[in-house]
Coordinates of C-alpha atoms in Angstrom, one line a residue:
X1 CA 13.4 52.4 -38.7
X2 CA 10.3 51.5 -35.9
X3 CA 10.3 47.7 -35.3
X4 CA 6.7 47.5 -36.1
X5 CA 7.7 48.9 -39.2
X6 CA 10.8 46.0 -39.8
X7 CA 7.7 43.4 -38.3
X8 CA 5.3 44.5 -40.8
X9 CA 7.6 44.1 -43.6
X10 CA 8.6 40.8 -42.3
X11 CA 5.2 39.7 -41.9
X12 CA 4.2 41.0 -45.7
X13 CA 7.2 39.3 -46.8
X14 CA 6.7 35.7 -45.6
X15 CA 2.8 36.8 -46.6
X16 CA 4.1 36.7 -50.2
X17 CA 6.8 33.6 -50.1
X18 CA 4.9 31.1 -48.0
X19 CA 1.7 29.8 -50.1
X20 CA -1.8 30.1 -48.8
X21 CA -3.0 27.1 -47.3
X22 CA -2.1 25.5 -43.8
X23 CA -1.0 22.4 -45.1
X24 CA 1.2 23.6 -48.1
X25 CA 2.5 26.1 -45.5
X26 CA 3.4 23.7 -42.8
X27 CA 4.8 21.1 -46.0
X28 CA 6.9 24.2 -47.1
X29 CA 8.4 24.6 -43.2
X30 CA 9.0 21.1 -42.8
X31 CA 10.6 20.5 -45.8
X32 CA 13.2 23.8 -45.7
X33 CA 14.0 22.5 -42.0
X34 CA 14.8 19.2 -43.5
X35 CA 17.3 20.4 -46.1
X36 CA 18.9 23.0 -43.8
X37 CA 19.4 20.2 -41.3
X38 CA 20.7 17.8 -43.4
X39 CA 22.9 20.5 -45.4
X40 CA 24.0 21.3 -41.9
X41 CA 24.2 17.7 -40.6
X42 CA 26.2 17.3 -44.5
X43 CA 28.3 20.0 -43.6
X44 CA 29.6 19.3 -40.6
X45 CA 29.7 15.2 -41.1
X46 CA 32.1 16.3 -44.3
X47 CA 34.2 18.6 -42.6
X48 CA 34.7 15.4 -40.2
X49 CA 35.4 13.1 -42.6
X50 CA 37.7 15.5 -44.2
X51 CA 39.8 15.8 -40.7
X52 CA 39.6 12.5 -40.4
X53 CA 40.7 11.3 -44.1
X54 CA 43.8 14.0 -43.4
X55 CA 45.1 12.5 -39.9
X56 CA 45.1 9.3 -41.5
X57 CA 46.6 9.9 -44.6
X58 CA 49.3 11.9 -42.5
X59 CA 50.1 8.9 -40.3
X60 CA 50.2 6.4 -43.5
X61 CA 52.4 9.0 -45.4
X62 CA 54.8 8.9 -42.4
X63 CA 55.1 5.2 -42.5
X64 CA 55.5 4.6 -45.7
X65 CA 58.3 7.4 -45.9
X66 CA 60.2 5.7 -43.3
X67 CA 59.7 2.4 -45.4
X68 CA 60.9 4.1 -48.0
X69 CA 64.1 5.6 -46.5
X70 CA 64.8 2.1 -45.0
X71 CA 64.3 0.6 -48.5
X72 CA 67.2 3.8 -49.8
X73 CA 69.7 3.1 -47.0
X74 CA 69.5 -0.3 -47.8
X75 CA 70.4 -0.6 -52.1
X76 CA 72.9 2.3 -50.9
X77 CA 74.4 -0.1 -49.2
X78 CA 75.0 -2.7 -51.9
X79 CA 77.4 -2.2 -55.1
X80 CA 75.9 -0.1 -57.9
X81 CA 76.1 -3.1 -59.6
X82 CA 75.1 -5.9 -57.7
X83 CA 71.7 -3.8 -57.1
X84 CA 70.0 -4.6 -60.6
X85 CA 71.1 -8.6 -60.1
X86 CA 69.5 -8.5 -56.4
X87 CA 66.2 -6.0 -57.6
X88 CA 65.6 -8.9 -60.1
X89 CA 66.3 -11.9 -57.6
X90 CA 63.5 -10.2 -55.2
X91 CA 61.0 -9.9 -58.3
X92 CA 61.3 -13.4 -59.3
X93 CA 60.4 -14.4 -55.3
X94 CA 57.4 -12.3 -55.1
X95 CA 58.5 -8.9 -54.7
X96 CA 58.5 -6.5 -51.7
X97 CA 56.3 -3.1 -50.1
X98 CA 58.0 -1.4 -53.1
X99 CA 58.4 -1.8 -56.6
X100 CA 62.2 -1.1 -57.0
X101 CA 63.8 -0.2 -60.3
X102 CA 67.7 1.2 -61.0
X103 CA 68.1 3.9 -63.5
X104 CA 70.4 6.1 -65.1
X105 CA 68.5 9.2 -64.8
X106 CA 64.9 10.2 -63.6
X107 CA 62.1 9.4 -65.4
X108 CA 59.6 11.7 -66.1
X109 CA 56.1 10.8 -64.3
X110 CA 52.6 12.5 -65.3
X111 CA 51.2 13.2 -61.9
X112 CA 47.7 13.0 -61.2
X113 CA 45.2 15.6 -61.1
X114 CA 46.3 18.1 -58.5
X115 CA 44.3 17.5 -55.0
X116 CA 44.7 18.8 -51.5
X117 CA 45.0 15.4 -49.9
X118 CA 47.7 13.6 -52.8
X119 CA 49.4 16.7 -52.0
X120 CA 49.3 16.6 -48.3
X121 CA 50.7 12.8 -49.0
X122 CA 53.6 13.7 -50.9
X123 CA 54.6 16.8 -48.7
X124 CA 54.7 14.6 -45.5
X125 CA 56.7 11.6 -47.2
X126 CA 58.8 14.3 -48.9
X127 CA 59.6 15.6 -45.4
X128 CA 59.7 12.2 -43.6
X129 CA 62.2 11.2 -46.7
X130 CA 64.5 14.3 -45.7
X131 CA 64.1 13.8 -42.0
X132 CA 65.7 10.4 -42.3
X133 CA 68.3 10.9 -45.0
X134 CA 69.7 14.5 -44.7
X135 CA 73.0 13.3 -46.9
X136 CA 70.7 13.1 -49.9
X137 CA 71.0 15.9 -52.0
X138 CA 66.6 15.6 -53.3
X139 CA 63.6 13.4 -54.0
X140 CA 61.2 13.5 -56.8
X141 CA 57.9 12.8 -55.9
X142 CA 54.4 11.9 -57.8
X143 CA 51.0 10.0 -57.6
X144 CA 50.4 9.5 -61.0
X145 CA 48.1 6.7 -62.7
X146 CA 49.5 3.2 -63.5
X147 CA 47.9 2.8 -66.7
X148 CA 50.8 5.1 -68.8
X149 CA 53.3 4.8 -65.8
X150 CA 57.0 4.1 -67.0
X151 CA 59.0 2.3 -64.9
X152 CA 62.4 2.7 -66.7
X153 CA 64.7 4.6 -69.1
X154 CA 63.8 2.3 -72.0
X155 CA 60.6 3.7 -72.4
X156 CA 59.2 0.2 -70.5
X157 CA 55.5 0.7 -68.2
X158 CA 54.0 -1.0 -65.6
X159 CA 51.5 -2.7 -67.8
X160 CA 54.2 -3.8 -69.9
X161 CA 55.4 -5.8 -66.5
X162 CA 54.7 -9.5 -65.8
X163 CA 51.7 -9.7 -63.3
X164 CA 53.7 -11.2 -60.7
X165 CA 56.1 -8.5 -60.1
X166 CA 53.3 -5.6 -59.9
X167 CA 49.8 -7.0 -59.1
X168 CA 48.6 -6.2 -55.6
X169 CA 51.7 -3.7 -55.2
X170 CA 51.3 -1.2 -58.4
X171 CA 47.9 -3.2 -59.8
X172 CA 44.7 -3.5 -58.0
X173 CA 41.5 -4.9 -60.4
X174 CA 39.1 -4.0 -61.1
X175 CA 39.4 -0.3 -60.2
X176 CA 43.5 0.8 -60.2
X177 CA 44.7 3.2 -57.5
X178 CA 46.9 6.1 -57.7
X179 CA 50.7 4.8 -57.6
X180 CA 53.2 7.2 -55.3
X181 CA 56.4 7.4 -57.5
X182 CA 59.5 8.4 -55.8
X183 CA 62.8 9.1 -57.3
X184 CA 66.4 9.1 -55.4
X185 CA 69.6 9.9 -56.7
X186 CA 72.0 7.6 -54.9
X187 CA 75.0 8.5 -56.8
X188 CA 75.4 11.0 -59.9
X189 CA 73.9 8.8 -63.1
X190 CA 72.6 5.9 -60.5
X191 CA 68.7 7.1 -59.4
X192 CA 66.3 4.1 -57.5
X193 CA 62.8 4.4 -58.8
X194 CA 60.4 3.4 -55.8
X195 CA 56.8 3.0 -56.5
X196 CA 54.0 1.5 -54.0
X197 CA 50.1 1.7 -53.5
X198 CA 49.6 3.7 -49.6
X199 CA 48.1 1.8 -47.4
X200 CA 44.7 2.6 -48.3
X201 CA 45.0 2.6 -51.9
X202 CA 41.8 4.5 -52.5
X203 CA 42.6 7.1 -50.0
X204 CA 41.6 9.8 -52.3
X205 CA 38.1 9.0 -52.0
X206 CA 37.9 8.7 -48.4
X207 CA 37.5 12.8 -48.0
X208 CA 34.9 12.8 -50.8
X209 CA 31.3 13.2 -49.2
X210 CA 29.8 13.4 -52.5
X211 CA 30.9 9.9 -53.9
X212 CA 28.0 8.0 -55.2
X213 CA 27.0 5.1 -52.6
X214 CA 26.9 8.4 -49.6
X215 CA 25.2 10.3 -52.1
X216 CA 22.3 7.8 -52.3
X217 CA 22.3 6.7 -48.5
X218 CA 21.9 10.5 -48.0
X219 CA 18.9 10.6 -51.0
X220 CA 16.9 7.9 -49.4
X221 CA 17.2 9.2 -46.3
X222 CA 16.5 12.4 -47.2
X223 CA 13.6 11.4 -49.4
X224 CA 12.6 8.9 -46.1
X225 CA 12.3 12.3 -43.7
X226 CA 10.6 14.4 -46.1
X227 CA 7.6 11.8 -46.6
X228 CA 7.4 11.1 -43.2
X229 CA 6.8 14.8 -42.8
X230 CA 4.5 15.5 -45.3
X231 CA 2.2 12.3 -44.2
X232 CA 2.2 14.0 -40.9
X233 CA 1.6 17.3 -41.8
X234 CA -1.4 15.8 -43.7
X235 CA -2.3 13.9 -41.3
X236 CA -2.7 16.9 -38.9
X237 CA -4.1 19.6 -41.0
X238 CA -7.0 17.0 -42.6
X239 CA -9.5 17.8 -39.8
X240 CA -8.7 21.3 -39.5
X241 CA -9.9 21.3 -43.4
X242 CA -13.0 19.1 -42.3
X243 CA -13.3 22.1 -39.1
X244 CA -12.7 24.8 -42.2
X245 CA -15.2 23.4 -44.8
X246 CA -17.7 22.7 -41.9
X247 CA -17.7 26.1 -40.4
X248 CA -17.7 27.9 -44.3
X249 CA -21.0 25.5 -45.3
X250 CA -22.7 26.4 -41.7
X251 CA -22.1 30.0 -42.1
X252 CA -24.0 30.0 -45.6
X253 CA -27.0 28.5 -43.8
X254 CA -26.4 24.8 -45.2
X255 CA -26.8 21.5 -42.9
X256 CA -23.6 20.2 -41.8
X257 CA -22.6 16.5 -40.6
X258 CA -21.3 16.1 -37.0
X259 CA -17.9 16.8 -36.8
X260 CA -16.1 13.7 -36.0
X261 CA -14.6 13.8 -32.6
X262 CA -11.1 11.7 -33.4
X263 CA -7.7 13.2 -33.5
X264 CA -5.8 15.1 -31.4
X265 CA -7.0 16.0 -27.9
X266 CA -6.8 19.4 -29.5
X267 CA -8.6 18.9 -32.1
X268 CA -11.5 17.0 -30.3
X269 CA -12.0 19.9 -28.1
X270 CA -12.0 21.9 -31.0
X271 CA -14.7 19.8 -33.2
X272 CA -16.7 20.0 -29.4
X273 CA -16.6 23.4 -29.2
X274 CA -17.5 23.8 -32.8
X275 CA -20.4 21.8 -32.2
X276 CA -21.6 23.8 -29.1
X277 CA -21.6 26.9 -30.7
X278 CA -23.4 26.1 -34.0
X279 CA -26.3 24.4 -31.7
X280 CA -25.9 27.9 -29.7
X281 CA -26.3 29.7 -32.6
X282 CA -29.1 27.9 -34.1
X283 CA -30.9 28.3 -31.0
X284 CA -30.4 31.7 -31.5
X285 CA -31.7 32.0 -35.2
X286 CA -35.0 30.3 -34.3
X287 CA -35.4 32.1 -31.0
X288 CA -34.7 35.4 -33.0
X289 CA -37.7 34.3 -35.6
X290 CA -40.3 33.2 -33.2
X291 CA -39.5 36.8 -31.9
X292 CA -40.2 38.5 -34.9
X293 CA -43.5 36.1 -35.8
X294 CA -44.5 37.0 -32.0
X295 CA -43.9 40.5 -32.0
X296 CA -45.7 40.9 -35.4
X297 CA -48.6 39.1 -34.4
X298 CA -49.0 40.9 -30.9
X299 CA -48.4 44.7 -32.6
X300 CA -51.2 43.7 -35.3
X301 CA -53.7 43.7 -32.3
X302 CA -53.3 46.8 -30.5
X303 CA -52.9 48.8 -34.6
X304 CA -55.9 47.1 -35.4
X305 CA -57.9 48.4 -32.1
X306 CA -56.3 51.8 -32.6
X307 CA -57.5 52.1 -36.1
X308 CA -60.8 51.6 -34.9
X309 CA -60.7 53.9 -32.2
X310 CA -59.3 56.4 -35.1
X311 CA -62.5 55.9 -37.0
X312 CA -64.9 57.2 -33.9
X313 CA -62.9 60.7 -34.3
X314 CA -64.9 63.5 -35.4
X315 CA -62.1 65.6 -36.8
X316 CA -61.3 64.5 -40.2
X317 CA -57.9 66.1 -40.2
X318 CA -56.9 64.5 -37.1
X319 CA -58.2 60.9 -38.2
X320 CA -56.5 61.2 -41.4
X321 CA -53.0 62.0 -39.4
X322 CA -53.4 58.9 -37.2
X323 CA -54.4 56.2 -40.3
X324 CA -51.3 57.6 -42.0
X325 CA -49.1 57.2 -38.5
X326 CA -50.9 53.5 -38.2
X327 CA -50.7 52.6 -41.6
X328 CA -46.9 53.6 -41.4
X329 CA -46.3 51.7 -37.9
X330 CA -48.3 48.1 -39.7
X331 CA -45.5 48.5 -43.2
X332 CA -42.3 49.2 -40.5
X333 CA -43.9 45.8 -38.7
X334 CA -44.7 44.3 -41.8
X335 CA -41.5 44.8 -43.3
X336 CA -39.2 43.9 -40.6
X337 CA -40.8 40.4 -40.5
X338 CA -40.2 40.1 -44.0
X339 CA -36.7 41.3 -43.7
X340 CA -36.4 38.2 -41.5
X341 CA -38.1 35.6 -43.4
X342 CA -36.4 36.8 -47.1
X343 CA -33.2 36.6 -45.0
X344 CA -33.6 33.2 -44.1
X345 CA -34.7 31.2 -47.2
X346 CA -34.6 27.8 -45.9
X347 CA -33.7 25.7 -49.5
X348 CA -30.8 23.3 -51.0
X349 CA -28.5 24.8 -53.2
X350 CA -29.0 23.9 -56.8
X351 CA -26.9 24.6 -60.0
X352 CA -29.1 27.8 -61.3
X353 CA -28.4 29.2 -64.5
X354 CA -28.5 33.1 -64.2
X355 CA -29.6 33.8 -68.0
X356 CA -32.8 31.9 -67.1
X357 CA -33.1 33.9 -63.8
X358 CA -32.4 37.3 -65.0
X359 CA -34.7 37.2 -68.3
X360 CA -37.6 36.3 -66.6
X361 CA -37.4 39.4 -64.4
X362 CA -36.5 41.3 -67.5
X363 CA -39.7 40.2 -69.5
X364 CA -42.1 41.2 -67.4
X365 CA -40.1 44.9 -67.1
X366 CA -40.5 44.9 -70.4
X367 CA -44.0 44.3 -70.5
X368 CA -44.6 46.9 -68.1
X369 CA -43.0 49.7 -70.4
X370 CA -39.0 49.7 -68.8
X371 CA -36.3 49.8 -70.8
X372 CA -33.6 47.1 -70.1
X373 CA -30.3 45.6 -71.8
X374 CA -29.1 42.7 -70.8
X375 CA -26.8 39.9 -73.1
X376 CA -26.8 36.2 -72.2
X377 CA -23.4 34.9 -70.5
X378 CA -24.5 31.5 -70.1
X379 CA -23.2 30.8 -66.4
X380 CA -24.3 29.6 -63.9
X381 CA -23.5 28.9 -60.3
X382 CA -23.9 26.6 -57.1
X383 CA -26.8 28.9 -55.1
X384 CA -30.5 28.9 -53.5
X385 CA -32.8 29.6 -56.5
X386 CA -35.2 31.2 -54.6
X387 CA -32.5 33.2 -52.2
X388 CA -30.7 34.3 -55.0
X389 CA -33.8 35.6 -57.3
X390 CA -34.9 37.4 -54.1
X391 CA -31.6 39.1 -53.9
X392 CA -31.2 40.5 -57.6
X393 CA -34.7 41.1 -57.6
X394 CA -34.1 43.4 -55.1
X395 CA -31.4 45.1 -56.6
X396 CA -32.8 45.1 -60.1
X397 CA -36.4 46.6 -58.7
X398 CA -34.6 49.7 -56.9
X399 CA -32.8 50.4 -60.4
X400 CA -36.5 50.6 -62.6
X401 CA -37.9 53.3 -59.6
X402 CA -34.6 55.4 -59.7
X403 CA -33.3 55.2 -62.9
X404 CA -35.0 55.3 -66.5
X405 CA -33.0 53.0 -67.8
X406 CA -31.4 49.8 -66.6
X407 CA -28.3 47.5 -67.9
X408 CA -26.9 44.1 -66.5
X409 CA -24.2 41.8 -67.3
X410 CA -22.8 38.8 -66.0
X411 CA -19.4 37.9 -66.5
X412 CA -16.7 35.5 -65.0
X413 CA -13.5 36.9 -63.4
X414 CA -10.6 34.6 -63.1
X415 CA -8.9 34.4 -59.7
X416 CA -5.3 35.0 -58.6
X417 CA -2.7 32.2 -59.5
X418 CA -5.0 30.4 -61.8
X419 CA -6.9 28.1 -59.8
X420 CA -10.6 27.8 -61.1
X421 CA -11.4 27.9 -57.2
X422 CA -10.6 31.1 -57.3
X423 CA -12.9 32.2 -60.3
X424 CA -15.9 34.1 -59.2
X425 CA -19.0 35.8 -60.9
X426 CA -19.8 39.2 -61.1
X427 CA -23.4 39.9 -61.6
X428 CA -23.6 44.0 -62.5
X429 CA -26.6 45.9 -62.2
X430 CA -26.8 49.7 -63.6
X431 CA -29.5 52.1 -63.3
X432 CA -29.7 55.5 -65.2
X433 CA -30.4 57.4 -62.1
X434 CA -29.0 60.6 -60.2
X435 CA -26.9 58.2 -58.4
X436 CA -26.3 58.3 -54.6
X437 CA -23.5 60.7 -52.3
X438 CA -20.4 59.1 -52.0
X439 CA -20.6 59.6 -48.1
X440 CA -23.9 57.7 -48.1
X441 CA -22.8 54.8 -49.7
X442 CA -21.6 52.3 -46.7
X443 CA -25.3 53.8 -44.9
X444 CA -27.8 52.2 -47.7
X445 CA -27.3 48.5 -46.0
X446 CA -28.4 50.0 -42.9
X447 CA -32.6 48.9 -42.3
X448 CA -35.1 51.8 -43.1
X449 CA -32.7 54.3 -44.4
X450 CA -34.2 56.1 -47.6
X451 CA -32.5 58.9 -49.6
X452 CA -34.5 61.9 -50.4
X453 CA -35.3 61.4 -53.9
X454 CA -36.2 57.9 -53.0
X455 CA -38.7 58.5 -51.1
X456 CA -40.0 60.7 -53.7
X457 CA -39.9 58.0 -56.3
X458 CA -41.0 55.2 -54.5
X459 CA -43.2 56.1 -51.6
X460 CA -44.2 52.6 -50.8
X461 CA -40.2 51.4 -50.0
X462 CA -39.0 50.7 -46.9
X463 CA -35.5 50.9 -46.9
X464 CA -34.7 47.0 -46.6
X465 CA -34.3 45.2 -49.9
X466 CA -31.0 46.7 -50.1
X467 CA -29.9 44.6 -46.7
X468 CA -31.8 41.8 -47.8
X469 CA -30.0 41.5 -50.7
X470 CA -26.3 42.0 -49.1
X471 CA -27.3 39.1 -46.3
X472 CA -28.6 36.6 -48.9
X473 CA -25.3 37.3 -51.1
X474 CA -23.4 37.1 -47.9
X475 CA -25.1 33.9 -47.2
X476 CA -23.7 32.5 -50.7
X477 CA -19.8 33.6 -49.6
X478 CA -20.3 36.7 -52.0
X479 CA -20.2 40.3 -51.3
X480 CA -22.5 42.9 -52.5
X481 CA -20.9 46.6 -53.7
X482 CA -22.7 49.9 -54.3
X483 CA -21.0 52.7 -56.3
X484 CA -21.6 55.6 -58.4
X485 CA -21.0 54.9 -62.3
X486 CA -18.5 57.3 -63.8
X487 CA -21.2 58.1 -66.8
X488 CA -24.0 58.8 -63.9
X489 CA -26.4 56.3 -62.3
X490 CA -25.6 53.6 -59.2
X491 CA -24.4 50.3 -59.7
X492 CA -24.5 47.3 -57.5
X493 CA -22.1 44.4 -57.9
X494 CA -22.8 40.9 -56.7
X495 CA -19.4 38.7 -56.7
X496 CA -20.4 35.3 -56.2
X497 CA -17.9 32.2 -56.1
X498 CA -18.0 30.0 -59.2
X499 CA -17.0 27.1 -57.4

């Protein structure tokens, strides 16, 4: 496949997943780098902490399995039965690393729920345990919880145990730790029952990036970095709104405030240059009308002088061909002056509401003998009054000369994705006409152009109140559409924006 192709794709893709507006855009970007970083960041910090939690386990397993061993070589040292007499002389002065017990058999230990790490810790002590006393024919070996931990064949449990002999070595308040359990047969029907806290007691948790206090240090920070961002994406994107709303209200011909010229360096040269151009541009306009009044006012002369030279012609034929020429060249003059002026309607938009509008050009079509149906919507909209009845009136007088019959409605289309911004008004006007080629439709905008049968039907047109209209809708942020009616006849469509 053609990159273009794969690029346009891409393009129409994001087109569809990113929301519409700059700032929700930019909010979007900023927050999805946020989260990847700090899932990465996350990732990579656990992965850490897991290595590290491992080494360190490893090392404290290896210690205490050589404490252990020591502890082993030592009560096999003694008598089998001076070692209960001695275990119970060392309780009664506070105990040692290990809790020691003699039994007749091995006891059996509920381990704890099964986890990489606890099992990492009982592999390495189990190893370090056969590294340093090969003669021994096994080990049993367990974490398991001290809360239903038996200690001895009698059924007795650690809780069951006076405080002195287990607290701070098996016991640890308020939260208790898991207790490594580990079992050596010294001789056949004599087994030592070792139990200690590692080094770390909670050692478990120390590979857990999820526990709760990290989980809300990561939250507020988290939370911290995405506010910071949005405030700054706002912060940036406010007066490129101010730049967008200024340029929208100055190209529908209302007066727009100064820009202010604060911000970014970028966005001060912007809000200058913005400035420049709409000064340039008015300029312009009023240069372009002074034209038109000038030009108008100097052609009037010279058609004037030449009508009267017309009149001192003796051939009737030939005077009536130049009147007809002059009175032709005074309308096209005429008329393109007052495509300027109706163009231009210089007027505050008002709330005007279009039932009001459209029945008073209705009544007096009525009283002039046309036929017209038209049922009350009850809208209205933000416009000119006067630019607005100007343009329909346009629109609506071009459907009585070509079409016997006339019908418009006004109705109010919701936008995409529900937002009443979006909403716009569609202001449909019919005629009952022979309707216009399909290849001439995108021409009709264009000044003086005139079909043949309208220049049958209205001989005193001049082709422009079809491009008055679509400048003055233009003018509103609207668009104006021509097309042929399935049923026969042309309709034109002004879409207007509610809000």
């Amino acid at each position: 496949m053609p990159e273009s192709t794969w690029s346009a794709r891409y393009s129409r893709l994001l087109t569809r997943l990113l929301p519409p507006t700059l700032l929700a855009r930019l909010t979007v970007l900023m927050v999805f780098g946020v989260l990847v970083t700090q899932l990465l960041g996350g990732l990579i910090w656990a992965a850490q902490l897991r290595s590290k939690s491992e080494n360190e386990a490893s090392v404290a397993a290896r210690h205490l399995g050589h404490s252990a061993a020591g502890a082993i070589r030592f009560y096999m040292s003694l008598p089998a039965n001076y070692r209960p007499i001695l275990i119970q002389q060392l309780r009664e002065m506070g105990g040692t690393r290990f809790f020691v017990n003699a039994n007749s058999g091995p006891l059996i230990i509920h381990p704890i729920a099964a986890q990489s790490l606890a099992d990492r810790v009982v592999e390495q002590v189990g190893a370090t345990l056969k590294e340093d006393l090969p003669f021994l024919p096994g080990f049993r070996l367990a974490f398991a919880w001290p809360n239903d931990l038996a200690v001895s064949n009698d059924g007795l449990k650690v809780t069951d145990l006076p405080d002195s002999w287990v607290q701070h070595i098996l016991l640890i308040k308020p939260n208790p730790a898991p207790v490594l359990v580990i079992q050596a047969e010294l001789e056949p029907g004599n087994w030592l029952y070792l139990a200690a806290l590692m080094p770390n007691p909670y050692f478990l948790d120390g590979d857990n990036p999820l526990s709760l206090d990290r989980l809300l240090l990561q939250g507020l920070s988290l939370a911290t970095v995405l506010l910071l961002s949005i405030l700054v994406v706002r912060w940036t994107t406010r007066p490129l709104a101010a730049l967008s709303d200024a340029a929208e209200a100055f190209g529908k011909g209302e007066t727009v405030p100064e820009l202010p010229e604060t911000g970014s360096r970028e966005f001060v040269k912007t809000a200058r240059a913005f400035s420049a151009m709409r000064e340039r541009i008015k300029r312009y306009l009023d240069d372009r009308e002074r034209l038109f009044v000038s030009i108008s006012h100097d052609l009037r002369t010279p058609i004037t002088r030449l009508k009267l030279r017309t009149e001192l012609l003796d051939d009737d034929a030939l005077r009536a061909e130049f009147h007809e020429d002059l009175d032709e060249l005074d309308m096209m003059v005429k008329g393109a002056l007052q495509s300027v002026k109706d163009s231009d309607i210089h007027e505050n938009k008002t709330e005007v509401r279009l039932d009001a509008l459209i029945q008073r050009m209705i009544r007096d079509a009525r009283m002039a003998g046309h036929e017209v149906a038209f049922v009350a919507s009850g809208l209205t909209v933000m416009a000119k009054p006067l630019a607005l009845k100007r343009a329909i009136g346009n629109l609506f007088d071009n459907a009585l000369h070509y079409g016997e019959k006339v019908e418009i409605s006004v109705e109010k289309i919701a936008g995409n994705g529900g937002d009443e911004r979006g909403d716009s008004v569609h202001i449909r006007i019919r005629d009952h006409g022979p309707g216009v080629p399909e290849a001439a439709l995108l021409s009709l905008f264009q000044p003086y152009t005139r079909l043949e049968h309208g220049r049958d039907q209205n001989v005193h047109g001049m082709g422009l109140g079809l491009g008055i209209a679509r400048n003055i809708v233009q003018a509103h942020g609207g668009q104006l559409q021509l097309a042929n009616h399935a049923a026969g006849g042309l309709v034109a469509n002004i879409i207007l924006p509610l809000k």
